């Protein structure tokens, strides 16, 4: 393929100086032209529709557009399946099942009315579901209910994908209120409750593990909680307060299926407030063999940077 045929601006037929509104108008025109529902006899239409959709999803996003302008395709590749248009979760124009849904999404994005007058589908329904961290991590099925204006109480089962997070609105197509052109959709707003042990950051998890003075100095093994159960983790000798270990692949599944996150174990040193006479003697003896001059005591090299303090403030 030529360079022009792979250029996202060329696919939409706009110059590189095009404004956001120019890109929106060009995409609406191209998507309507190439949508498979209106080109059932043209096997190439689906590919053209996917191409213009990919171009729009990149060029309509300011950060993605800047990356593409600077680095080309390399700036927007995000996995083995290709750029942003290849993923399409939890929705997007590429996922519009028919012209009715495509026009709905145009109306949501651009405003105004794009559909022809006539039979309309039923009303959409918005519900909310709360999950705990384990349900969000592994995925689950949840029954959701609402009171329909025409059918009384309705209950359906929603498939919650593994890796879901708060703020995602799942769409259950054709499960809403009835209408002349079919049922509307059910939108499920997901809320994941905070966990008493784990702190979530995207697909990664953070957990704080306390160490005794002896464990920090001499090293050893400690039991660490994970979503899959408790595991033993080695503690290196000389571990400092705020040090952390990375447990590869112990985080959450990626919602788009590209691997798992990690679990970060943050160590916190527990200094005993009450010690026995024997412990005092041992610590005094230890202190006599350990010396630290005043310059070393206040040197920046002997303490974490301020940025490290900020990063670990939730675990201090």
XYZ file of C-alpha atoms in Angstrom:
316
model
C 0.000 0.000 0.000
C 1.166 3.527 -0.703
C 1.934 5.990 2.046
C -1.147 8.031 1.056
C -3.456 5.018 1.307
C -2.304 4.441 4.889
C -2.516 8.093 5.921
C -5.360 8.711 8.362
C -5.984 12.228 7.086
C -6.236 10.892 3.523
C -8.742 8.252 4.619
C -11.067 11.008 5.835
C -10.206 13.285 2.930
C -9.080 16.179 5.145
C -5.801 18.141 5.302
C -3.456 17.909 8.293
C -4.599 21.399 9.301
C -8.232 20.273 9.596
C -10.122 21.420 12.681
C -11.949 19.043 15.002
C -15.296 20.053 13.498
C -13.928 19.438 9.963
C -12.876 15.937 11.027
C -16.295 15.242 12.553
C -18.131 16.353 9.410
C -15.825 14.331 7.160
C -16.290 11.241 9.282
C -20.087 11.531 9.341
C -20.156 11.787 5.555
C -17.747 8.860 5.028
C -19.315 6.578 7.656
C -22.783 7.084 6.234
C -21.420 6.365 2.745
C -19.540 3.171 3.631
C -21.679 1.610 6.383
C -22.198 -2.098 5.529
C -25.991 -1.819 5.903
C -26.152 0.506 2.911
C -23.525 -1.394 0.909
C -24.550 -5.025 1.228
C -23.443 -5.758 -2.344
C -20.017 -4.187 -1.880
C -17.645 -6.475 0.064
C -15.062 -3.670 0.281
C -17.424 -1.343 2.128
C -16.823 -2.932 5.539
C -13.063 -2.399 5.187
C -13.560 1.229 4.129
C -15.942 1.780 7.043
C -13.393 0.329 9.477
C -10.658 2.512 7.960
C -12.558 5.788 8.331
C -13.642 4.788 11.845
C -10.051 4.131 12.862
C -9.009 7.476 11.363
C -11.731 9.315 13.265
C -10.999 7.646 16.611
C -7.362 8.773 16.362
C -7.750 12.242 14.837
C -10.679 13.261 17.067
C -8.596 12.587 20.197
C -6.132 15.417 20.796
C -3.416 13.328 22.492
C -3.652 10.504 19.930
C -3.587 13.004 17.085
C -0.459 14.656 18.458
C 1.238 11.253 18.791
C 0.252 10.319 15.229
C 1.463 13.662 13.832
C 4.802 13.223 15.586
C 5.492 9.517 15.066
C 3.012 8.209 12.537
C 1.641 4.708 13.096
C 4.285 3.983 15.741
C 2.764 6.677 17.952
C -0.667 5.049 18.162
C 0.108 1.331 18.195
C -1.080 -0.059 21.544
C -0.896 -3.815 21.255
C -0.721 -6.813 18.968
C -4.171 -6.090 17.556
C -3.147 -2.673 16.237
C -4.188 0.863 16.965
C -7.135 2.264 18.875
C -9.706 1.350 16.246
C -8.920 -2.347 16.603
C -10.026 -2.512 20.222
C -13.365 -0.698 20.214
C -14.364 -1.435 23.832
C -16.754 -0.639 25.454
C -18.312 0.933 22.359
C -17.597 3.035 19.329
C -18.804 3.649 15.828
C -17.148 0.466 14.583
C -19.494 -1.461 16.883
C -22.717 0.036 15.520
C -24.788 -2.986 14.539
C -27.078 -1.183 12.080
C -27.882 2.240 10.658
C -30.278 2.986 13.525
C -27.481 2.581 16.089
C -25.031 4.483 13.916
C -27.374 7.474 13.741
C -27.955 7.301 17.497
C -24.224 7.634 18.065
C -23.995 10.512 15.585
C -26.768 12.325 17.464
C -24.979 11.751 20.769
C -21.663 13.039 19.416
C -22.665 15.842 17.050
C -26.060 16.891 18.377
C -29.095 17.349 16.188
C -31.158 14.704 14.415
C -29.786 12.375 11.757
C -32.496 9.714 11.583
C -35.453 9.880 9.252
C -38.881 10.295 10.919
C -40.842 7.087 11.311
C -40.934 4.150 13.645
C -38.714 4.535 16.680
C -37.294 1.985 19.036
C -38.169 1.967 22.726
C -36.754 4.103 25.503
C -33.267 3.413 26.866
C -32.860 2.441 30.522
C -30.006 3.486 32.817
C -29.213 1.353 35.872
C -26.276 1.085 38.260
C -24.496 -1.957 39.667
C -21.973 -2.082 42.507
C -19.194 -4.665 42.531
C -16.479 -5.628 44.955
C -12.890 -5.777 43.728
C -12.888 -9.565 43.290
C -16.016 -9.447 41.111
C -14.487 -6.683 39.006
C -11.198 -8.560 38.679
C -12.633 -11.922 37.613
C -15.847 -10.856 35.919
C -19.279 -12.056 36.975
C -22.967 -12.234 36.134
C -25.353 -9.902 37.928
C -29.115 -9.667 37.816
C -30.355 -6.113 37.371
C -33.932 -4.921 37.768
C -35.947 -1.799 37.061
C -39.600 -0.822 36.856
C -40.743 -0.612 33.258
C -43.470 1.892 32.397
C -45.258 -0.722 30.302
C -44.185 -4.111 31.674
C -43.814 -3.644 35.410
C -40.655 -4.926 37.094
C -38.155 -6.342 34.599
C -35.088 -8.372 35.511
C -32.272 -9.354 33.162
C -28.825 -10.851 33.626
C -25.765 -8.759 32.756
C -22.394 -10.290 31.857
C -19.723 -8.189 33.599
C -16.323 -8.581 31.883
C -13.147 -9.194 33.873
C -11.129 -6.032 34.506
C -14.119 -3.667 34.640
C -13.636 -0.412 36.541
C -15.766 2.384 37.953
C -17.022 4.873 35.382
C -17.603 2.357 32.579
C -21.124 2.259 31.165
C -21.923 -1.159 29.668
C -24.557 -1.334 26.950
C -26.970 -4.255 26.718
C -28.431 -3.850 23.245
C -32.138 -4.479 22.743
C -32.922 -5.037 26.427
C -34.648 -1.711 27.168
C -38.233 -0.528 26.800
C -40.305 -1.842 23.868
C -41.054 0.353 20.850
C -42.390 0.160 17.302
C -38.892 -0.457 15.893
C -37.782 -2.764 18.696
C -36.496 -2.395 22.214
C -34.163 0.303 23.400
C -30.906 -0.434 25.229
C -30.007 -0.899 28.875
C -26.939 1.020 30.074
C -25.258 -0.347 33.189
C -23.122 2.165 35.107
C -20.454 0.244 37.039
C -19.196 1.250 40.480
C -16.359 -0.781 42.029
C -16.169 -0.408 45.808
C -12.857 0.373 47.480
C -11.064 -2.593 49.038
C -9.843 -2.620 52.638
C -6.422 -4.036 51.654
C -5.759 -3.324 47.980
C -5.577 0.033 46.273
C -6.291 -0.078 42.559
C -4.511 1.964 39.897
C -5.856 0.944 36.496
C -4.889 -2.714 36.078
C -2.287 -2.537 38.868
C -2.770 -3.175 42.572
C -0.881 -1.714 45.536
C -0.696 -3.268 48.985
C 1.167 -2.292 52.145
C 3.084 -4.942 54.088
C 4.572 -4.243 57.512
C 8.039 -5.453 58.496
C 9.644 -5.869 61.877
C 13.057 -4.310 62.485
C 14.711 -7.719 62.260
C 12.955 -8.579 58.978
C 14.004 -5.275 57.419
C 17.635 -5.636 58.494
C 18.180 -9.353 58.010
C 15.657 -10.117 55.284
C 13.415 -13.153 55.188
C 10.017 -14.138 53.847
C 6.595 -12.655 54.538
C 3.076 -13.699 53.594
C 1.486 -11.262 51.141
C -2.208 -11.150 50.164
C -3.097 -11.252 46.460
C -6.401 -11.539 44.623
C -5.548 -15.190 44.009
C -4.769 -15.913 47.677
C -1.811 -15.566 50.028
C 1.709 -16.093 48.713
C 5.192 -16.001 50.224
C 7.455 -13.117 49.190
C 11.168 -12.778 49.887
C 12.337 -9.629 51.658
C 15.920 -8.610 50.761
C 18.296 -7.840 53.650
C 18.567 -4.113 54.312
C 15.070 -3.284 53.086
C 14.306 0.401 53.674
C 10.977 1.993 54.646
C 9.131 2.757 51.405
C 10.944 0.121 49.351
C 8.675 -1.885 47.100
C 8.639 -5.172 45.210
C 6.757 -5.894 41.995
C 4.789 -9.109 41.684
C 4.451 -9.586 37.929
C 1.015 -10.490 36.596
C -0.699 -10.337 39.997
C -2.903 -7.390 39.043
C -6.181 -7.283 37.126
C -6.893 -8.567 33.653
C -6.835 -5.916 30.969
C -10.370 -5.112 29.887
C -9.353 -5.417 26.223
C -7.651 -8.760 26.753
C -3.999 -7.681 26.502
C -2.432 -9.288 29.571
C -2.647 -8.439 33.264
C -1.414 -5.691 35.519
C 1.035 -6.119 38.385
C 0.872 -5.970 42.174
C 3.188 -3.564 43.970
C 4.130 -4.441 47.547
C 5.118 -1.402 49.622
C 7.117 -2.160 52.762
C 6.475 -0.251 55.964
C 8.872 -0.557 58.893
C 7.176 -0.984 62.253
C 9.320 0.474 65.051
C 8.342 -1.048 68.418
C 7.149 1.435 71.033
C 7.771 -0.925 73.928
C 10.831 -3.156 74.165
C 12.090 -5.542 76.817
C 15.326 -4.984 78.733
C 16.968 -7.707 76.665
C 15.918 -5.978 73.427
C 17.286 -2.660 74.717
C 20.653 -4.210 75.400
C 20.794 -5.799 71.967
C 19.835 -2.551 70.239
C 22.420 -0.596 72.225
C 25.075 -3.117 71.290
C 24.013 -2.884 67.667
C 24.108 0.920 67.815
C 27.674 0.924 69.144
C 28.832 -0.821 65.995
C 26.851 1.404 63.647
C 28.084 4.919 63.071
C 26.607 7.767 61.016
C 28.153 11.208 60.765
C 25.974 14.305 60.693
C 26.654 15.050 57.034
C 25.460 11.591 55.996
C 22.429 11.867 58.282
C 20.989 14.813 56.331
C 22.334 13.994 52.855
C 19.755 13.752 50.055
C 21.411 10.550 48.919
C 20.434 8.846 52.155
C 16.706 9.524 51.912
C 13.959 9.179 49.308
C 13.320 12.093 46.964
C 10.280 14.289 47.483
C 8.680 12.641 44.453
C 9.124 9.251 46.149
C 7.363 10.590 49.224
C 4.456 11.731 47.079
C 4.199 8.387 45.301
C 4.170 6.425 48.548
C 2.076 8.848 50.607
C -0.879 6.462 50.521
C 1.181 3.727 52.129
C 3.175 5.623 54.742
